[in-house]
Coordinates of C-alpha atoms and ligand atoms in Angstrom, one line a residue:
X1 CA -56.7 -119.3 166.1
X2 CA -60.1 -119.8 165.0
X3 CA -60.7 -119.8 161.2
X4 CA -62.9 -116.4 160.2
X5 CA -65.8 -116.6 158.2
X6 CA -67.2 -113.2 158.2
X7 CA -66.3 -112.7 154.4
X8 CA -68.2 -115.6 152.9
X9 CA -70.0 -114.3 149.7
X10 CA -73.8 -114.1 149.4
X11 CA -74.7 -117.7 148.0
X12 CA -78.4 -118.8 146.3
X13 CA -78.7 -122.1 148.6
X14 CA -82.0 -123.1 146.9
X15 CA -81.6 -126.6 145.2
X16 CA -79.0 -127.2 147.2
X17 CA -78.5 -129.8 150.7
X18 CA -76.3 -128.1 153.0
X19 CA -73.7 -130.5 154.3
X20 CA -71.9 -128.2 156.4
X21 CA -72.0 -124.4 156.6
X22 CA -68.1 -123.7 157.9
X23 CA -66.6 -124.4 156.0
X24 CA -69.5 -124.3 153.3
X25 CA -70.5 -127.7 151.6
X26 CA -73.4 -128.1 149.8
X27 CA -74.7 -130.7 147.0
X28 CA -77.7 -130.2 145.0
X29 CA -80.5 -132.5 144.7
X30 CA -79.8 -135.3 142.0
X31 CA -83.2 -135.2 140.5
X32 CA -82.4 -131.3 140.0
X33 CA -78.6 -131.8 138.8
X34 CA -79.6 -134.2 136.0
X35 CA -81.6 -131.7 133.9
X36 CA -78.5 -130.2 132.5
X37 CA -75.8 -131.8 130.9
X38 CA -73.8 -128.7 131.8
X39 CA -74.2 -128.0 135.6
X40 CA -75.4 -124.4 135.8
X41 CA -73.7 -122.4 138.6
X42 CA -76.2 -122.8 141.5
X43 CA -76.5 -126.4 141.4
X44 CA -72.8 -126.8 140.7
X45 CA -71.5 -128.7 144.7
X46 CA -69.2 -126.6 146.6
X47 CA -66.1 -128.1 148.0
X48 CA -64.1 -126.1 150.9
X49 CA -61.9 -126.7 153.6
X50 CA -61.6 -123.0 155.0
X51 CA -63.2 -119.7 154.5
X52 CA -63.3 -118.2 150.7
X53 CA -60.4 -116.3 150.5
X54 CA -60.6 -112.3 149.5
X55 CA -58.3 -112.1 146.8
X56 CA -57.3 -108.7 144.6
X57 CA -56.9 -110.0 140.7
X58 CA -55.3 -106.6 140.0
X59 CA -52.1 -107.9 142.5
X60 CA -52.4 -111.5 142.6
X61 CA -49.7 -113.3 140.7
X62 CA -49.1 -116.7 140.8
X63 CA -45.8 -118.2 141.1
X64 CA -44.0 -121.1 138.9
X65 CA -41.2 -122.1 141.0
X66 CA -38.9 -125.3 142.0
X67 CA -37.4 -127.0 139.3
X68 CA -37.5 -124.3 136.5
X69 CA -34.9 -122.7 134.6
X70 CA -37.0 -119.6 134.4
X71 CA -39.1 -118.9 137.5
X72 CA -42.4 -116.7 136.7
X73 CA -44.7 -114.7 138.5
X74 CA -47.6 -114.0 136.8
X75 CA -51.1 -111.9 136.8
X76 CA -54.4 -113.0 135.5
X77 CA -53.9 -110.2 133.2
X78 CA -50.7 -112.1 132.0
X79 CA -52.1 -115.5 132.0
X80 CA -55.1 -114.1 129.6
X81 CA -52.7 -112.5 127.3
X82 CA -49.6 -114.3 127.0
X83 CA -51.1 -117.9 126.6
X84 CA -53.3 -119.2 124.5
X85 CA -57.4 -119.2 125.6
X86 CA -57.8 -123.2 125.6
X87 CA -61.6 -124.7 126.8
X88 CA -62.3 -127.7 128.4
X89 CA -65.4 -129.7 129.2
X90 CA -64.7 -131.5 132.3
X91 CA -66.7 -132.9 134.9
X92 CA -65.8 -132.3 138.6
X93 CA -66.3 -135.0 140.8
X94 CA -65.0 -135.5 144.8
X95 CA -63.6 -138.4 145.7
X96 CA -65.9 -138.3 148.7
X97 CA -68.9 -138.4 146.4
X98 CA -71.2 -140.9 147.9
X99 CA -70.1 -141.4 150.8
X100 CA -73.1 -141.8 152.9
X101 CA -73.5 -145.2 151.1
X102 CA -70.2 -146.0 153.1
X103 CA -71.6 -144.7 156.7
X104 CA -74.4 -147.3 156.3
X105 CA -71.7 -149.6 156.4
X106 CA -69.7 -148.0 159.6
X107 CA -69.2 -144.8 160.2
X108 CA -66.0 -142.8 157.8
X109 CA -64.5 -139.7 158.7
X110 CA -65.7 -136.8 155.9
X111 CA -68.3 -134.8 155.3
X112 CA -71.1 -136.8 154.4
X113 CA -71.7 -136.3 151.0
X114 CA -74.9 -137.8 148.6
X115 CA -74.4 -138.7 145.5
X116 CA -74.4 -134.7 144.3
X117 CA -70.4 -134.0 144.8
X118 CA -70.5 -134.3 140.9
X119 CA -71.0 -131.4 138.4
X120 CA -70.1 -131.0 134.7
X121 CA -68.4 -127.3 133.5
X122 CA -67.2 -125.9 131.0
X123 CA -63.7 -124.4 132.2
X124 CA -61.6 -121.4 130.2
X125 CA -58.4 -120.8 130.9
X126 CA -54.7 -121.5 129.6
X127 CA -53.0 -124.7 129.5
X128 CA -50.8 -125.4 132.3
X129 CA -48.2 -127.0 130.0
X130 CA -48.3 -123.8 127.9
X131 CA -47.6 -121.8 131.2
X132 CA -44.9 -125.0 132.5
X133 CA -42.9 -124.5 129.0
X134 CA -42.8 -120.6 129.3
X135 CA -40.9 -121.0 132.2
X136 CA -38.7 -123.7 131.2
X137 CA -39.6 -126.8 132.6
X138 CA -37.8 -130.0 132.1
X139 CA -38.6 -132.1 128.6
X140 CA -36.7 -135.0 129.1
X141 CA -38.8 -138.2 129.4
X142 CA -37.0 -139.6 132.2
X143 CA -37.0 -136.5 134.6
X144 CA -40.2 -135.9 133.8
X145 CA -41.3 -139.4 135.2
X146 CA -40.1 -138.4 138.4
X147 CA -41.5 -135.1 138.9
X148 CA -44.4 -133.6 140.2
X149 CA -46.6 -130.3 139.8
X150 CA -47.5 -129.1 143.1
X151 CA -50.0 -126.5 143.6
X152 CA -50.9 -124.6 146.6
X153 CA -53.5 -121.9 147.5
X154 CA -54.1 -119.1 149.7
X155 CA -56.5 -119.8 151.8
X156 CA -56.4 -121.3 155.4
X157 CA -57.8 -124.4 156.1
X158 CA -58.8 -126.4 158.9
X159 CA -56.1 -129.3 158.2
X160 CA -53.5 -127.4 157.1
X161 CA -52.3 -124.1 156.5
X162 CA -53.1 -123.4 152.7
X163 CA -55.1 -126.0 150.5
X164 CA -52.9 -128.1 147.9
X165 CA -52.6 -130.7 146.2
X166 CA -50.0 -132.3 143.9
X167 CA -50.3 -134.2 139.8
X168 CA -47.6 -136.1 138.1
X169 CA -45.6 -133.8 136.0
X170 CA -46.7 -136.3 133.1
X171 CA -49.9 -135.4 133.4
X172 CA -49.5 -131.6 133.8
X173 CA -47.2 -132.3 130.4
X174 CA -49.5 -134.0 128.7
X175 CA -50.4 -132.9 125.2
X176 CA -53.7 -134.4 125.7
X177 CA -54.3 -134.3 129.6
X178 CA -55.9 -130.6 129.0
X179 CA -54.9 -129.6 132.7
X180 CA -55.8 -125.8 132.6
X181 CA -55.2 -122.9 135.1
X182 CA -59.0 -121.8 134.5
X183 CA -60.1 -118.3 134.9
X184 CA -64.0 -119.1 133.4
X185 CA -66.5 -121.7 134.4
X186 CA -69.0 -121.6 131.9
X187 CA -68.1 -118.7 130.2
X188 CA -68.3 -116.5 133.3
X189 CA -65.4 -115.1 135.8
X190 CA -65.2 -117.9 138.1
X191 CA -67.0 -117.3 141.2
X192 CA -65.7 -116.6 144.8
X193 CA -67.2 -120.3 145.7
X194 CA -65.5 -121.6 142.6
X195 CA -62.1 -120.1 142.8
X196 CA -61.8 -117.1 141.5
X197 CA -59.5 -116.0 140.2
X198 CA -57.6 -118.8 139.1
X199 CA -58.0 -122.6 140.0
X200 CA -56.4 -125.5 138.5
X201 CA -58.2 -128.0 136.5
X202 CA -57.4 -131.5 136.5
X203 CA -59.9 -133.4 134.0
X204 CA -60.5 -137.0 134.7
X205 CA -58.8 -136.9 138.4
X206 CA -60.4 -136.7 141.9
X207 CA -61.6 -133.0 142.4
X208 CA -59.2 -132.5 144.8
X209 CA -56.6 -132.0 142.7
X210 CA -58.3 -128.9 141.0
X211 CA -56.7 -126.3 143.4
X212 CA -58.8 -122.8 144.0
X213 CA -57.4 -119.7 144.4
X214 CA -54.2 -121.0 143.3
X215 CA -51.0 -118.9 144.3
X216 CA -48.2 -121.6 143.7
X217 CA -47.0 -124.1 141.1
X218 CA -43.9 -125.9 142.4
X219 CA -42.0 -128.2 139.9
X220 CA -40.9 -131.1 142.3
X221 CA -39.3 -134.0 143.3
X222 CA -42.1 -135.3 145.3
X223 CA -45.5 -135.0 145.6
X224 CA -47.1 -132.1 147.3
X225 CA -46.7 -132.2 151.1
X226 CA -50.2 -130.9 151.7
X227 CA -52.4 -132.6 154.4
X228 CA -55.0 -133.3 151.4
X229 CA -52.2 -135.1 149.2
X230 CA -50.3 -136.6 152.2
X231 CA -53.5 -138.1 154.5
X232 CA -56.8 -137.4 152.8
X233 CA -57.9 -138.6 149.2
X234 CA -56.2 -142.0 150.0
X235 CA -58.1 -145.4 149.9
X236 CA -56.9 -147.6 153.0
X237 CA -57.3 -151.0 153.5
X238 CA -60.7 -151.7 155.6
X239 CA -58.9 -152.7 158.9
X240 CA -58.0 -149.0 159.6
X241 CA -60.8 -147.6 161.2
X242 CA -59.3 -144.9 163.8
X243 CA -57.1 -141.8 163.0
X244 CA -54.2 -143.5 165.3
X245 CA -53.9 -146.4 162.6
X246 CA -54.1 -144.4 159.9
X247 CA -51.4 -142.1 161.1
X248 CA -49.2 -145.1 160.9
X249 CA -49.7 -146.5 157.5
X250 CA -50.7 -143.1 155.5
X251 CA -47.5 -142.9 153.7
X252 CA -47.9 -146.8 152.5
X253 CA -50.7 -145.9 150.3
X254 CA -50.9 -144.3 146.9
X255 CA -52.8 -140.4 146.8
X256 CA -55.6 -140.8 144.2
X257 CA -55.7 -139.2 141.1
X258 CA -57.7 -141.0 138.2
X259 CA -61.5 -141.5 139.8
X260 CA -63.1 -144.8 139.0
X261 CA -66.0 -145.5 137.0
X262 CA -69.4 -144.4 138.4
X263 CA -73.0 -144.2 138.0
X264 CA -76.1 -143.3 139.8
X265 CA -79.9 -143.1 139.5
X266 CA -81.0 -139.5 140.1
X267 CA -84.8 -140.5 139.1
X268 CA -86.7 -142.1 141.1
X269 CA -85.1 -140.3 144.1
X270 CA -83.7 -142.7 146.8
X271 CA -86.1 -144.9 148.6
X272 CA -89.1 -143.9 146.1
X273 CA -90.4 -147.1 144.1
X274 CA -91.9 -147.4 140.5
X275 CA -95.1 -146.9 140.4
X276 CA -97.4 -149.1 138.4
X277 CA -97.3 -148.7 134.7
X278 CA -94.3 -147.9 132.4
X279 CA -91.3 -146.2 134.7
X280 CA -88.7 -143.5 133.4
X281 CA -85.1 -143.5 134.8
X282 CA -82.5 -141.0 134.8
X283 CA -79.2 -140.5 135.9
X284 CA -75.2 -139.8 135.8
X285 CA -72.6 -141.9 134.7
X286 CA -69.0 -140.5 134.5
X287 CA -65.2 -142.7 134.4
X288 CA -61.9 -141.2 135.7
X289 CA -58.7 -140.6 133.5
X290 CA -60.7 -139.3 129.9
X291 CA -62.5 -142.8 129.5
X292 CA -65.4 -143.0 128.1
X293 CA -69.0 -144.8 129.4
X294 CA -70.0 -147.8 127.2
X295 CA -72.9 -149.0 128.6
X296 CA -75.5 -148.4 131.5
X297 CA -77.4 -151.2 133.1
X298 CA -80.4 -150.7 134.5
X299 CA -82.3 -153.2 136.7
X300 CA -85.5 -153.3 139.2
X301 CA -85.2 -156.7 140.3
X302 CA -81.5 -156.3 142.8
X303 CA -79.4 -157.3 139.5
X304 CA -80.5 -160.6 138.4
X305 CA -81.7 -158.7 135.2
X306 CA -80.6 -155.6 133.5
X307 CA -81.8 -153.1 130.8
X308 CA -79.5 -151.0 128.8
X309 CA -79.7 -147.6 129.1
X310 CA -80.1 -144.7 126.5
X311 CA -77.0 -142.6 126.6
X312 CA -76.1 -139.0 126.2
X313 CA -72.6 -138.0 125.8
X314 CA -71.9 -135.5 123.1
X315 CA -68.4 -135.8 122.0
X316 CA -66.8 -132.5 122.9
X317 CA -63.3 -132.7 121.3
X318 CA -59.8 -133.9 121.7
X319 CA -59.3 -137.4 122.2
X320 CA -60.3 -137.7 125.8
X321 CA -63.8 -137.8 127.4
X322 CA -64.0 -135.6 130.1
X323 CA -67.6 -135.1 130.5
X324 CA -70.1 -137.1 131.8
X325 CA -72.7 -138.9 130.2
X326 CA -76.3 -138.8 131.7
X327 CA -79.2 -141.6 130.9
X328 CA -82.6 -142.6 130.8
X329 CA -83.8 -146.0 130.4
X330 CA -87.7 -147.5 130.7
X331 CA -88.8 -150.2 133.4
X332 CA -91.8 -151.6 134.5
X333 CA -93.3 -151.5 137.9
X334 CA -91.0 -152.3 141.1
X335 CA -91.3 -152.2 144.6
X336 CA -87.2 -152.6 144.4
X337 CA -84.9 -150.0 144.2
X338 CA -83.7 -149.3 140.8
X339 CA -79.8 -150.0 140.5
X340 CA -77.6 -149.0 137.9
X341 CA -74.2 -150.3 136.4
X342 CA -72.2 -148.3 134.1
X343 CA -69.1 -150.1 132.0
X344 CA -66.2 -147.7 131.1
X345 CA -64.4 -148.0 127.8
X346 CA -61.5 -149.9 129.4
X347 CA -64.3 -152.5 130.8
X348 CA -64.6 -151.6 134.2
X349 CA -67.3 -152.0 136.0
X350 CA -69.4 -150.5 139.3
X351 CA -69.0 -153.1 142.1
X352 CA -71.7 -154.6 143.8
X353 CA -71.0 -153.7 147.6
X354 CA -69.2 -150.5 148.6
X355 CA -65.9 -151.1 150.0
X356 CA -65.1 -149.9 153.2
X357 CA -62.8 -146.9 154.0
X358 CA -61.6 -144.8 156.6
X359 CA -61.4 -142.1 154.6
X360 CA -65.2 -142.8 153.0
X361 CA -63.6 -142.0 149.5
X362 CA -64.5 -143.6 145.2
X363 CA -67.7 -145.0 146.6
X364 CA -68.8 -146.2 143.3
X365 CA -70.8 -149.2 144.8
X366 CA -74.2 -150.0 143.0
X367 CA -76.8 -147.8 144.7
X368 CA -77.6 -149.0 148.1
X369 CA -80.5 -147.8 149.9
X370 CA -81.0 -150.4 152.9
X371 CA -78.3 -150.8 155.5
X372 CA -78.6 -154.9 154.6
X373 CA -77.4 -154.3 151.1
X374 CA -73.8 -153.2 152.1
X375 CA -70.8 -155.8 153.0
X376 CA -67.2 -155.1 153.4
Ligands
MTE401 N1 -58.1 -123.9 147.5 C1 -58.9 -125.0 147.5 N2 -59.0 -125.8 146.5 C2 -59.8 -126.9 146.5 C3 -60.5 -127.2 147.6 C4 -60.4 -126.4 148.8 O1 -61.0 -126.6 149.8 N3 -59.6 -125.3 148.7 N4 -61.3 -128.4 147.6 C5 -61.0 -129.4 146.6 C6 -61.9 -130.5 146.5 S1 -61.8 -131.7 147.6 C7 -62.8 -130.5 145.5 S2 -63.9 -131.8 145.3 C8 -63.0 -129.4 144.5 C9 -64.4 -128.8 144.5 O2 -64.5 -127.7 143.6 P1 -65.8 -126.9 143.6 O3 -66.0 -126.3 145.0 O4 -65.6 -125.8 142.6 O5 -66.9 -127.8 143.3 O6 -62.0 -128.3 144.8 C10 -60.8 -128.7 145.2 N5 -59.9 -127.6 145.3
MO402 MO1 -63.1 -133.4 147.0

């Protein structure tokens, strides 16, 4: 059967590149995105793999089930007023950010994505360890190590028959993992596009793991056995390049959670030079798993010399950073492209070439333009 679109909400599209329409993808333009350290709502990227789902907040409860000793079913209503209202700062980024850098190498199987599949928020909602502990979820270290939250939506997709997506059950524990079930994106009802009316938040993982429309929380003893957890959001090795191999070696390979560190010039746009005189440079630069950025490198000549950037990145509490940074930096005249390098707080480092993936997923390469300055 057909998926049906005919219920798609009315969407402002200006800003935005259209990467598919069904399901709807779109980015922004980076020169656009960069203006606001938080993303406002029409330039935030939309991510789907089916139709927006119609859902009733009055009836719609979700469920915490699997290995609880006190299965719940709860409201909105309920998860507003029995929990406590926690907000998080947390940018959103997909793990197929950037992929067209990968195409230029060979072809990947995804939407092709810019570098726009990024978007800081700030998400209101309640902690899902708050909500875990209400219905009784294991505490012992040992079990918890073995465990996993899995989540699951309503909607249909294309790959599967609802959307989800799994997290370590140390990581939905965490005291300072701030994993919300989020009802607000910057201090609004989440939007249809967005969610509404609950979606998981996972700061400092791959965006897939921040379900939408979330109907089920599963405690389990494996990870969630979703098409998106089980054969998407996985890096293979370069020498699987066709849907046959990959069928054969998915389960080898790890699901992603924590991104890796990232960067990207959003000023000068792609393929657009310095022009003579002094040149001002802006972009994004974000790290996976609460890290921090340290530094930005900034170069004209292809990387044989590098400025350091000016950073902005606000600390927003707790002891993680969730948010991105963005950053400007002054160069001289250049007929190169302008590359940037950002350095995480645990020392890592953008790569030089992208590395090839079936998949097309973590691109965090430094920026290539020219098909001659990718490798595997
Ligand atoms: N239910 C549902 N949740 C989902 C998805 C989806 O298609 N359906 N896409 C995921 C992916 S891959 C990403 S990157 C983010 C995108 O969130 P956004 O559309 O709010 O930007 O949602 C995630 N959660
Ligand atoms: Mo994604």
């Amino acid at each position: 059967m057909p998926l049906e679109y005919a219920h798609e909400p009315e969407r402002d599209v200006k800003g935005l590149i259209i990467r598919k329409d069904k399901p709807f993808n779109a980015e922004p333009q980076v020169s656009l995105l960069v203006q606001h350290y938080i993303t406002p709502d029409p330039l935030f990227f939309h991510r789907n793999h089916g139709p927006i789902p119609e859902i009733d907040i009055q009836t719609h409860e979700v469920d915490i089930v699997g290995l609880v000793s006190n299965p719940l079913h709860l409201t909105v209503a309920d998860l507003k007023s029995k929990f406590t209202k926690r907000t998080v700062m947390a940018t959103l980024q997909c793990a197929g950010n950037r992929r067209d850098g990968l195409n230029r190498v060979k072809k990947t199987n995804g939407v092709v994505w810019g570098p726009g599949a990024v978007g800081n928020a700030v998400y209101t909602g309640c902690l899902l360890r708050d909500v875990l502990k209400a219905a009784g979820v294991v505490s012992n270290p040992e079990d918890v190590a073995k465990l996993h939250a899995s989540f699951s939506s309503v909607e249909q997709c294309e790959e599967d028959k609802n959307y989800g997506s799994s997290i370590p059950l140390c990581k939905a524990l965490d005291e300072y993992g701030d994993v919300l079930l989020a009802y607000e994106m910057n201090g609004k009802p989440l939007t249809r596009d967005h969610g509404y009316p609950i979606r998981v938040v996972v700061p400092g993982y791959i965006g897939a793991r921040s379900v939408k429309y979330l109907k089920t929380i599963s405690i389990q003893s494996h990870e969630s056995n979703a098409y998106f957890q089980q054969k998407d959001y996985k890096i293979l090795p370069s020498n699987i390049e066709s849907e046959e191999q990959a069928c054969k070696v998915w389960c080898n390979f790890p699901a992603i959670g924590e991104y890796n560190v990232q960067s990207y010039v959003c000023e000068p746009a792609d393929g657009v030079s310095c022009k003579p005189g002094p040149c001002n440079v802006r972009g994004y630069a974000l790290s996976g798993g609460g890290r921090s950025i340290q530094r930005v490198d900034v170069s004209a000549d292809d990387g044989r010399t590098w400025v350091t950037a000016d950073l902005y990145q606000p600390y927003c509490g707790g002891t993680k950073m969730w948010a991105w940074c963005l950053w400007t930096a002054q160069l001289h005249a250049s007929t190169k492209r302008i590359l940037s390098r950002a350095v995480d707080s645990a020392g890592n480092v953008q790569q030089e070439y992208p590395i090839w993936n079936y998949r097309g997923v973590m691109n965090n390469s430094w920026r290539t333009i020219e098909p001659d300055q990718s490798h595997l």
